[in-house]
Short mmCIF file of C-alpha atoms and ligand atoms in Angstrom, two decimals:
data_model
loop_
_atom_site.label_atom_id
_atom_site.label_comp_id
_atom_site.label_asym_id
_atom_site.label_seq_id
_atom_site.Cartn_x
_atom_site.Cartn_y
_atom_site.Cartn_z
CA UNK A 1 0.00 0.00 0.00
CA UNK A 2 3.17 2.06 0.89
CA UNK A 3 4.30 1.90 -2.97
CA UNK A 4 1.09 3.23 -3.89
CA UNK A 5 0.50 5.74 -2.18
CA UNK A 6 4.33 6.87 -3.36
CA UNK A 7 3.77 6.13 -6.55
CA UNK A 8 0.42 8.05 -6.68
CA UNK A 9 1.49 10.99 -5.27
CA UNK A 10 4.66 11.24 -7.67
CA UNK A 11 2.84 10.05 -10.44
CA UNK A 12 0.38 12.78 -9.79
CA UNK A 13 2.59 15.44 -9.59
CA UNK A 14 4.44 14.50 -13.13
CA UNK A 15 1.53 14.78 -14.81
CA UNK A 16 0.24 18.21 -13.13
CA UNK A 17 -2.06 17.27 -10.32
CA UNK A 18 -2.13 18.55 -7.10
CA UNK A 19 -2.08 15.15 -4.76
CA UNK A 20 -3.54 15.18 -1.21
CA UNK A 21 -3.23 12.19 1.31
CA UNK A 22 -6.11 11.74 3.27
CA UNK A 23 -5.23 9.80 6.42
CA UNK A 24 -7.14 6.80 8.30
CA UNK A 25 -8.88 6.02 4.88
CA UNK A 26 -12.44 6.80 4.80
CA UNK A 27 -12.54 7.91 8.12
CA UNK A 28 -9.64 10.66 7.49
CA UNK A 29 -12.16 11.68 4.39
CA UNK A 30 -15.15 12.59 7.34
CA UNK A 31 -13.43 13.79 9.65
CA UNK A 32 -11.43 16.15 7.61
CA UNK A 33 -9.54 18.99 9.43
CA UNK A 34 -5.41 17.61 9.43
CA UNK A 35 -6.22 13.95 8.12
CA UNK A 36 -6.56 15.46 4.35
CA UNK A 37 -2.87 17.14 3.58
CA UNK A 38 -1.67 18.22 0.10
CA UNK A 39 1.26 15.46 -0.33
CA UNK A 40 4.54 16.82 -2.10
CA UNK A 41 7.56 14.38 -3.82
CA UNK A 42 9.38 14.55 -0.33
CA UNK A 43 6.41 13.68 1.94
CA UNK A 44 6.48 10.31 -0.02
CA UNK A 45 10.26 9.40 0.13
CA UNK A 46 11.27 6.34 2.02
CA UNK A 47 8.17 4.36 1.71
CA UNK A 48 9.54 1.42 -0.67
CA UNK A 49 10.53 -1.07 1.81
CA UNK A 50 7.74 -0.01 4.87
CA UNK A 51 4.78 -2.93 4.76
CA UNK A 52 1.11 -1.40 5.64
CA UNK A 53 0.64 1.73 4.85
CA UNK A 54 1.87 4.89 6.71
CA UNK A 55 -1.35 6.76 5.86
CA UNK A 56 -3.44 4.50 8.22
CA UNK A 57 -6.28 2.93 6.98
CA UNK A 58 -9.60 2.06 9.15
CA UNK A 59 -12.98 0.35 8.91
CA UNK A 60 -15.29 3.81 8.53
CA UNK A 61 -19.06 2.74 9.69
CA UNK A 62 -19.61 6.40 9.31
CA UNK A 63 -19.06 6.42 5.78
CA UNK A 64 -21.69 4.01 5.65
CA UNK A 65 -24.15 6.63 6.03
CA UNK A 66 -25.29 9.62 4.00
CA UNK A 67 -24.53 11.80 6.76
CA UNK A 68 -20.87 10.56 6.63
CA UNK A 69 -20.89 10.62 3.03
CA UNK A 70 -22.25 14.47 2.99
CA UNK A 71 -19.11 15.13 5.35
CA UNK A 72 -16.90 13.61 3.33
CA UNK A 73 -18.34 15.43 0.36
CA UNK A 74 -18.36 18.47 2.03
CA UNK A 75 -14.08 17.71 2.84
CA UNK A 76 -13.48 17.27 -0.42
CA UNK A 77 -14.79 20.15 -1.48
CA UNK A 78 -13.36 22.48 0.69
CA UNK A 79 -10.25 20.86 0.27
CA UNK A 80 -10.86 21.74 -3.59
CA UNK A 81 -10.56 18.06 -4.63
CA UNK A 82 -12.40 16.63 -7.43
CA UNK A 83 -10.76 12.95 -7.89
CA UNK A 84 -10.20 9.91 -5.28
CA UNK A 85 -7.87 6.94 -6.24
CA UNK A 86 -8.82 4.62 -3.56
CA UNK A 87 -6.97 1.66 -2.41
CA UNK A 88 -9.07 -1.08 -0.93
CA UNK A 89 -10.75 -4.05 -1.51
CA UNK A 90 -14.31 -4.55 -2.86
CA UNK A 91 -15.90 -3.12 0.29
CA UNK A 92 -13.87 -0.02 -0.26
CA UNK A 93 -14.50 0.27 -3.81
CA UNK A 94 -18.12 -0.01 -3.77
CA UNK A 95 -18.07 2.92 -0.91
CA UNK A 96 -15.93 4.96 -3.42
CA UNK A 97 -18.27 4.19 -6.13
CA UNK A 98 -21.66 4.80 -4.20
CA UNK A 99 -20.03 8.15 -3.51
CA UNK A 100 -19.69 8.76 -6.52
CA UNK A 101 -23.22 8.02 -7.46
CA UNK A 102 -24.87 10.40 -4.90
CA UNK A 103 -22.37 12.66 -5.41
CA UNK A 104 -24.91 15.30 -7.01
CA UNK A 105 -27.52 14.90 -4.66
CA UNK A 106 -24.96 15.55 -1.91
CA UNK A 107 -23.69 18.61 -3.21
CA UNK A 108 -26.91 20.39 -4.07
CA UNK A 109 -27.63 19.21 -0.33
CA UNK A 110 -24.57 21.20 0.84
CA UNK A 111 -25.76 24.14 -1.53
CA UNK A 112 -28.99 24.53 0.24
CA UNK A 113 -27.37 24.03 3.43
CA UNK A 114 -25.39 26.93 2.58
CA UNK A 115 -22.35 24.70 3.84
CA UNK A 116 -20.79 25.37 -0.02
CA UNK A 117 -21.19 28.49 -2.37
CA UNK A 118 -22.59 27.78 -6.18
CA UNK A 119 -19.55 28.28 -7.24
CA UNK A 120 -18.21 25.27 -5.19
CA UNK A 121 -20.90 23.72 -6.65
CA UNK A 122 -20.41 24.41 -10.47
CA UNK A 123 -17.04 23.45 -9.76
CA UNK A 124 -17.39 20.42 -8.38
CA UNK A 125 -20.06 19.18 -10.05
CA UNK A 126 -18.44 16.05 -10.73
CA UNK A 127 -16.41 13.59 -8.65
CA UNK A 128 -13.80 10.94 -10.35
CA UNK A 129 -12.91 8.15 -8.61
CA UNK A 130 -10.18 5.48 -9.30
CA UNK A 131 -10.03 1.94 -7.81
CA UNK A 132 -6.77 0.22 -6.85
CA UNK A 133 -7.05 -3.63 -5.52
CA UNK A 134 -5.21 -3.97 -1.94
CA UNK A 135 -5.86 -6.79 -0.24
CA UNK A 136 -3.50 -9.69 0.88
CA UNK A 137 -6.49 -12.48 0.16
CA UNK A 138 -6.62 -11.73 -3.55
CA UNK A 139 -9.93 -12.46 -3.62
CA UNK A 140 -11.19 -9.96 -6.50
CA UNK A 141 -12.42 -10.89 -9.69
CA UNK A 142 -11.42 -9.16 -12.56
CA UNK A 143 -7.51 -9.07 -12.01
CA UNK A 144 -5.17 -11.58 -11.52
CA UNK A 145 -3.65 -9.95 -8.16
CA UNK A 146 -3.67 -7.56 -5.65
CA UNK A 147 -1.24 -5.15 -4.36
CA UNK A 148 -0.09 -7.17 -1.13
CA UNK A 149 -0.79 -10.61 -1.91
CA UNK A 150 2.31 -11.27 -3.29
CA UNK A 151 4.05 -10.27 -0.24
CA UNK A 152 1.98 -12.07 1.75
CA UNK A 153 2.70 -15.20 -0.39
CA UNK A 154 6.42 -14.51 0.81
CA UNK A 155 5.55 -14.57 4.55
CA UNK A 156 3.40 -17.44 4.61
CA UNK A 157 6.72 -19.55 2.75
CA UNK A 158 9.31 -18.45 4.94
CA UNK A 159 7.41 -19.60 8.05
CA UNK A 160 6.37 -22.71 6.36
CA UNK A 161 10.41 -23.15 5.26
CA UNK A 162 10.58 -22.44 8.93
CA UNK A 163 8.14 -24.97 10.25
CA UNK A 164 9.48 -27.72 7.46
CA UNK A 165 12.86 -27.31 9.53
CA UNK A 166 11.64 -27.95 12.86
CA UNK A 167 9.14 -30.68 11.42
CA UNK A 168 11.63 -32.54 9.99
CA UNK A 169 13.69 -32.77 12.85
CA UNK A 170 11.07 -34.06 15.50
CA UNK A 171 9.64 -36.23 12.97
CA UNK A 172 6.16 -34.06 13.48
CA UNK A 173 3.40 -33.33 10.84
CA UNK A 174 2.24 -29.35 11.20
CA UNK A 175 -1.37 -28.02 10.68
CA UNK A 176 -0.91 -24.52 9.21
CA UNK A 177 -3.92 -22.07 9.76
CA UNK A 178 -2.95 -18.93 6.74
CA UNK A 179 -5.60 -15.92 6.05
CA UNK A 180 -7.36 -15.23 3.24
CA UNK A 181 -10.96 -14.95 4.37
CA UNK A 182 -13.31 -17.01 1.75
CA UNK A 183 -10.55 -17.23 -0.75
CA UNK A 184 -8.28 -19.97 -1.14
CA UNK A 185 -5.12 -18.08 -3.01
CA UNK A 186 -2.95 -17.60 -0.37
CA UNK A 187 -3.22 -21.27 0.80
CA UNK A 188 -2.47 -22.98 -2.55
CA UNK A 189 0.16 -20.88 -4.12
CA UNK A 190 1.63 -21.61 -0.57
CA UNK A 191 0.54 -25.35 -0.65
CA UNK A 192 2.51 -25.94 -3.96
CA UNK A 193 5.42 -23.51 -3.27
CA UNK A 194 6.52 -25.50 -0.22
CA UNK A 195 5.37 -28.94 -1.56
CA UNK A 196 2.77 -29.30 1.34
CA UNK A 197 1.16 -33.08 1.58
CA UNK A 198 -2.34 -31.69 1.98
CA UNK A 199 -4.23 -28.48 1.81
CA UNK A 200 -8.02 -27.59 2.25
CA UNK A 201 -9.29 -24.77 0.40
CA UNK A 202 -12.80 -22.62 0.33
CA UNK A 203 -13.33 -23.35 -3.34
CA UNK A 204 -12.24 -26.73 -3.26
CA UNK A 205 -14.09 -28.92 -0.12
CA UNK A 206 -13.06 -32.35 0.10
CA UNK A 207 -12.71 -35.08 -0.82
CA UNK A 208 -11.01 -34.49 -4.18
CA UNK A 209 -11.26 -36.43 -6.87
CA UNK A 210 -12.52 -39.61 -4.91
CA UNK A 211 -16.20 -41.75 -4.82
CA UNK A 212 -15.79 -43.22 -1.64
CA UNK A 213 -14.65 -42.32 1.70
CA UNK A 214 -14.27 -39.34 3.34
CA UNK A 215 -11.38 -37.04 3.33
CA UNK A 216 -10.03 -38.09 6.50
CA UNK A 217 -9.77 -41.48 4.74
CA UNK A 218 -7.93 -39.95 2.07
CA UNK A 219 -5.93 -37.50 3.70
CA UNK A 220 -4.35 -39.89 6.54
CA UNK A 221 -3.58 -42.56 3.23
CA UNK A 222 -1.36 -39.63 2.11
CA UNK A 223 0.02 -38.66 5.35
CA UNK A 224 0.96 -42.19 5.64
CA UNK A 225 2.26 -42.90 1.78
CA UNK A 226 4.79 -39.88 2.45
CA UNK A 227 6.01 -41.13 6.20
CA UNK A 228 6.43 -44.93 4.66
CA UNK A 229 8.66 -43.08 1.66
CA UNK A 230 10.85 -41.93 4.16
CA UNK A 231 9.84 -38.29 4.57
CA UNK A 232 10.15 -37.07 7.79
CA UNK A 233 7.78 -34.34 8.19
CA UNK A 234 4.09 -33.45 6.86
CA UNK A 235 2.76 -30.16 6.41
CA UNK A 236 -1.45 -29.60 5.94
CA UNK A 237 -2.29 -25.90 4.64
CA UNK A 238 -5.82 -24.94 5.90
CA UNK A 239 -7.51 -21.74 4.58
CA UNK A 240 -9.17 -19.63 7.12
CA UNK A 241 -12.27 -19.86 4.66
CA UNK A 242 -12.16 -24.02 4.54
CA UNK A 243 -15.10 -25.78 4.40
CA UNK A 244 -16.28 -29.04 4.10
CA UNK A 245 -19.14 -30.17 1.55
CA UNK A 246 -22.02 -29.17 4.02
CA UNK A 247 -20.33 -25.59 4.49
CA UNK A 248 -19.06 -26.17 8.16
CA UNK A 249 -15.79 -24.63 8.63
CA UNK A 250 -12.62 -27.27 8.76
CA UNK A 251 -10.69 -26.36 11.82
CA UNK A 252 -7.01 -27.21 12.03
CA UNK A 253 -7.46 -28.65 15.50
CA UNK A 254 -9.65 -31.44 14.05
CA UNK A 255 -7.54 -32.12 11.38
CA UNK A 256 -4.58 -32.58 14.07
CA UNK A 257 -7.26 -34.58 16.14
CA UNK A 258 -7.45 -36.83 13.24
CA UNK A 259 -4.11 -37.08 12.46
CA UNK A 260 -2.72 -37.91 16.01
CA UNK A 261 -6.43 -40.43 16.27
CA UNK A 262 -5.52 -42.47 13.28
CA UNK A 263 -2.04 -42.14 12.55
CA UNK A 264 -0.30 -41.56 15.97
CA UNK A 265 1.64 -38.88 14.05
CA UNK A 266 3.04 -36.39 16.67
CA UNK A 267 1.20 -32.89 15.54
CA UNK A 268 1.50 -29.49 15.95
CA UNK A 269 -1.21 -26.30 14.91
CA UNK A 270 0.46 -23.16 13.80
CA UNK A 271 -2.37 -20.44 12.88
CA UNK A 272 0.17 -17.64 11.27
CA UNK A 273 -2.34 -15.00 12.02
CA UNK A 274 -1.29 -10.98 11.30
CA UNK A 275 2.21 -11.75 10.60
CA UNK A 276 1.15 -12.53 7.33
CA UNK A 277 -0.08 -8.84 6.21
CA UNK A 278 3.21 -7.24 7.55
CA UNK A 279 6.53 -6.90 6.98
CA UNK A 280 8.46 -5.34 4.13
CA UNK A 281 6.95 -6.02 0.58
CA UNK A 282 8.15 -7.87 -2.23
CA UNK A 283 9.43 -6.44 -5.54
CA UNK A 284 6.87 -7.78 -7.26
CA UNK A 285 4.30 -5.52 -5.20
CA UNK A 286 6.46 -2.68 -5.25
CA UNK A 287 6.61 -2.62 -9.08
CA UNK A 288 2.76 -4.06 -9.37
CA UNK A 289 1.69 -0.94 -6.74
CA UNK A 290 3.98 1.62 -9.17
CA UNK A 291 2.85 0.58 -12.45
CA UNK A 292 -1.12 0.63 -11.30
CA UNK A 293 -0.69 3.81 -9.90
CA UNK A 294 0.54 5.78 -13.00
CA UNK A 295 -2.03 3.78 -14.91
CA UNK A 296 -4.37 5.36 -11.85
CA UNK A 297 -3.50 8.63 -12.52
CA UNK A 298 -3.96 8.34 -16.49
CA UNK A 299 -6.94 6.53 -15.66
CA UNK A 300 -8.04 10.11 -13.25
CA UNK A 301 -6.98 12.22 -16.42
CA UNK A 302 -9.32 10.55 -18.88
CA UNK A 303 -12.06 10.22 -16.88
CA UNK A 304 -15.41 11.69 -17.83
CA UNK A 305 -19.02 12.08 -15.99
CA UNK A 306 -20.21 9.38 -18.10
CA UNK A 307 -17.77 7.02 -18.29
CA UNK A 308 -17.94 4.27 -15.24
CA UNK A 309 -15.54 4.48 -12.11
CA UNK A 310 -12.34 2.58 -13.62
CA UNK A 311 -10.41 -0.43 -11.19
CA UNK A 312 -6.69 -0.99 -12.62
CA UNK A 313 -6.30 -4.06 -12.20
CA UNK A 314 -3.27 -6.75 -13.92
CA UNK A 315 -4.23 -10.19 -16.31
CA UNK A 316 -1.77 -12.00 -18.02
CA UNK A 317 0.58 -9.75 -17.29
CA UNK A 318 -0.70 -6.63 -18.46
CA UNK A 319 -2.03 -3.66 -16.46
CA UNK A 320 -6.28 -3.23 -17.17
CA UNK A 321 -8.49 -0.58 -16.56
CA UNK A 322 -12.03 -2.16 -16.31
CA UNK A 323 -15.28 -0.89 -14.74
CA UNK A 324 -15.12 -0.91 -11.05
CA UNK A 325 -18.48 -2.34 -10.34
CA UNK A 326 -18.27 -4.96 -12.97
CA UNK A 327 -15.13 -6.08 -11.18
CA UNK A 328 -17.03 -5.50 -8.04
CA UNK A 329 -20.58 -7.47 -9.03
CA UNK A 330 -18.37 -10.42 -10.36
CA UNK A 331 -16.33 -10.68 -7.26
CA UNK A 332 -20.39 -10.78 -5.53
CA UNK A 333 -21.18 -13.93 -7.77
CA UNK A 334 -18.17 -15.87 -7.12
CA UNK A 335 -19.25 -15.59 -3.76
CA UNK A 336 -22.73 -16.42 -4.36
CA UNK A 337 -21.51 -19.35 -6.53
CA UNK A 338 -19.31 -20.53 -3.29
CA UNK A 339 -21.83 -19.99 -0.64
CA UNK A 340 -24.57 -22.03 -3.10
CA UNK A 341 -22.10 -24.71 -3.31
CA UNK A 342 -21.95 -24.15 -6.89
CA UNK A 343 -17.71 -24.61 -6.98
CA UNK A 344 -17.82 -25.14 -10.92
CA UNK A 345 -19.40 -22.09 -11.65
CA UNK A 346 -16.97 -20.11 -8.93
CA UNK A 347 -13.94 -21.68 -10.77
CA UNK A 348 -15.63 -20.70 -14.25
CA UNK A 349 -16.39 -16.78 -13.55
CA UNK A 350 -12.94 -16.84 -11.92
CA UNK A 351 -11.63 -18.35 -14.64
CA UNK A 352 -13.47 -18.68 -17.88
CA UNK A 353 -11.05 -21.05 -19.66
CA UNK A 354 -11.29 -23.53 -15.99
CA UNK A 355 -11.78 -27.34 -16.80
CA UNK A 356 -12.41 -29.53 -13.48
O1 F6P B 1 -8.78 -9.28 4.30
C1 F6P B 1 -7.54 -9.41 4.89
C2 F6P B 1 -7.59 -10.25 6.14
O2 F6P B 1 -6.30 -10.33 6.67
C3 F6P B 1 -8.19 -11.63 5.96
O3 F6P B 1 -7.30 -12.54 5.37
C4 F6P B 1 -8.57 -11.95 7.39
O4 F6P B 1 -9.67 -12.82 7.40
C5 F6P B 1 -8.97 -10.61 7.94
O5 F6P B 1 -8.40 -9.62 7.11
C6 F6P B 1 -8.54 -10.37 9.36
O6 F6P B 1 -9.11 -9.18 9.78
P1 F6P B 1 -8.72 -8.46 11.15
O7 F6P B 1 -7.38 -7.82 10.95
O8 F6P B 1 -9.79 -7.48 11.35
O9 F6P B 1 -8.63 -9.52 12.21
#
């Protein structure tokens, strides 16, 4: 998040705009006063290497109401802003957009409040508003990956190299809780990049690929096919989001339950928790964050009342500008798709090319 709001600011100023930082996120943007500060190249040096963001960022229940969103207006205004690039996930992004939409009705509001004069209003008839993806669960549609998820990726390897170390030694099998909400990303990529025996993911609920028996069946045979090949360790990956085929949430104490009940296989939990969205980030984030932000900023220049609130977003490689709330309304059906049980058609709007 640190790269973009560098990048955002200094991206800004090359091309002629006048950046502000608002801090706290939304509630920064409704409280006003010295949480919105015009942002200069120097007020942004150093912030390459930091992890978070240095701007503060906060769940805003305010901002879920008009009267939050007339203050924020009002801010804005008076601040003599007339574009937001906001960095969030799809929570954020729909606030940014639904701004957006009552944006005129707030602002005639302040005009007959008298809380803005008609030239504020003429001159800020019109709001623009830019959508960046941060969020370490990579969970929107729309765009291969989010700023952070990379570097949380990173974190989630080193303490599984970590925990492969120790396993191996003691001859244990580890349960590893990792983050990721209803989204299974984090979990796999970190599954396969440590060669993990096991994992159990939202979008995936066992058993896999099997007729009969339940996964405990199948799970323990593989446990047990790795030990009698001489491995010395086993390590289970299970997404905060897991769920079994009924939708009840697999906890990584059962699965050590079951582990230690059928295979006598001495077994530790490790739930990674916030370590996981901290910490410095990796290149790849710092460039992703850079590149989206001067495609933000374009994205800011060429906007126009008509044309939908833009997300930038990355697929195969290439930076996108698509329309937020498409992005947004397809990250909704996934899911939808998920919570109906429906894991074909998740994979499929994920992925339209996905074959079971
Ligand atoms: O969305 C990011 C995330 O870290 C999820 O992976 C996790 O479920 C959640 O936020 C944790 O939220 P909190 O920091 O409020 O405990």
């Amino acid at each position: 998040m640190n790269c973009a709001v560098r990048a955002t600011v200094r991206c800004a100023l090359a091309r002629g705009c006048v950046p502000y930082l608002i801090f706290e996120g939304y509630q920064g943007l409704v409280d006003g006063g010295d949480k919105i500060k015009k942002a200069g190249w120097d007020d942004v040096r150093g912030l390459m290497s930091l992890g978070g963001t240095v701007i503060g960022t906060a769940r805003c229940l305010t901002f879920k109401t008009k009267e939050g969103r007339s203050k924020a207006a009002l801010n804005l205004i008076k601040n003599g802003i007339d574009a937001l690039v906001v960095v969030g996930g799809d929570g954020s992004l729909t606030g940014a957009d639904l701004l957006r939409a009552e944006w005129k009705s707030l602002v005639d509001t302040l005009l007959k409040d008298n809380k803005i004069t008609e030239e504020e209003c003429e001159k800020y008839k019109n709001l623009t508003i830019v959508g960046m993806v941060g969020s370490i669960d990579n969970d929107m549609a729309a765009t291969d990956l989010t700023i952070g998820a990379n570097s949380s990726l990173h974190r989630i390897c080193e303490a599984l190299d970590s925990l492969v170390s120790t396993a191996i030694s003691h001859q244990r099998c580890f349960v590893v809780e990792v983050m990721g909400r209803h989204c299974g990303w984090l979990g796999l990529m970190a599954a396969i990049a440590v060669g993990a025996d096991w994992t159990f993911l939202p979008e995936r609920p066992p058993p896999i690929n099997t007729t009969e028996g339940e996964w405990e069946d199948e799970m323990c045979e593989i446990l047990q096919t790795q030990r009698d090949k001489g491995n010395r360790k086993n390590i289970i990956v299970v997404c905060e989001g897991a769920i079994d085929r009924q939708l009840n949430p697999i906890k990584a104490n059962y699965v050590k339950e079951v582990i230690e009940k059928r295979l006598g296989l001495d077994t530790r939990v490790t739930t990674l928790g916030h370590v996981q969205r901290g910490g410095a980030p990796s290149a790849y984030d710092r460039y992703l964050a850079t590149i989206q932000s001067d495609e933000a900023i374009k994205a800011v220049l060429k906007s126009t009342p008509e044309t939908p609130s833009p997300m930038i977003g990355i697929q195969q490689n290439k930076i996108t500008t698509i329309p937020l709330m498409e992005a947004v309304s397809l990250t909704h059906s996934v899911s939808e798709a998920v919570s109906k049980k429906d894991f074909n058609k998740a994979m499929e709007l994920r992925d339209p090319d996905f074959k079971d």
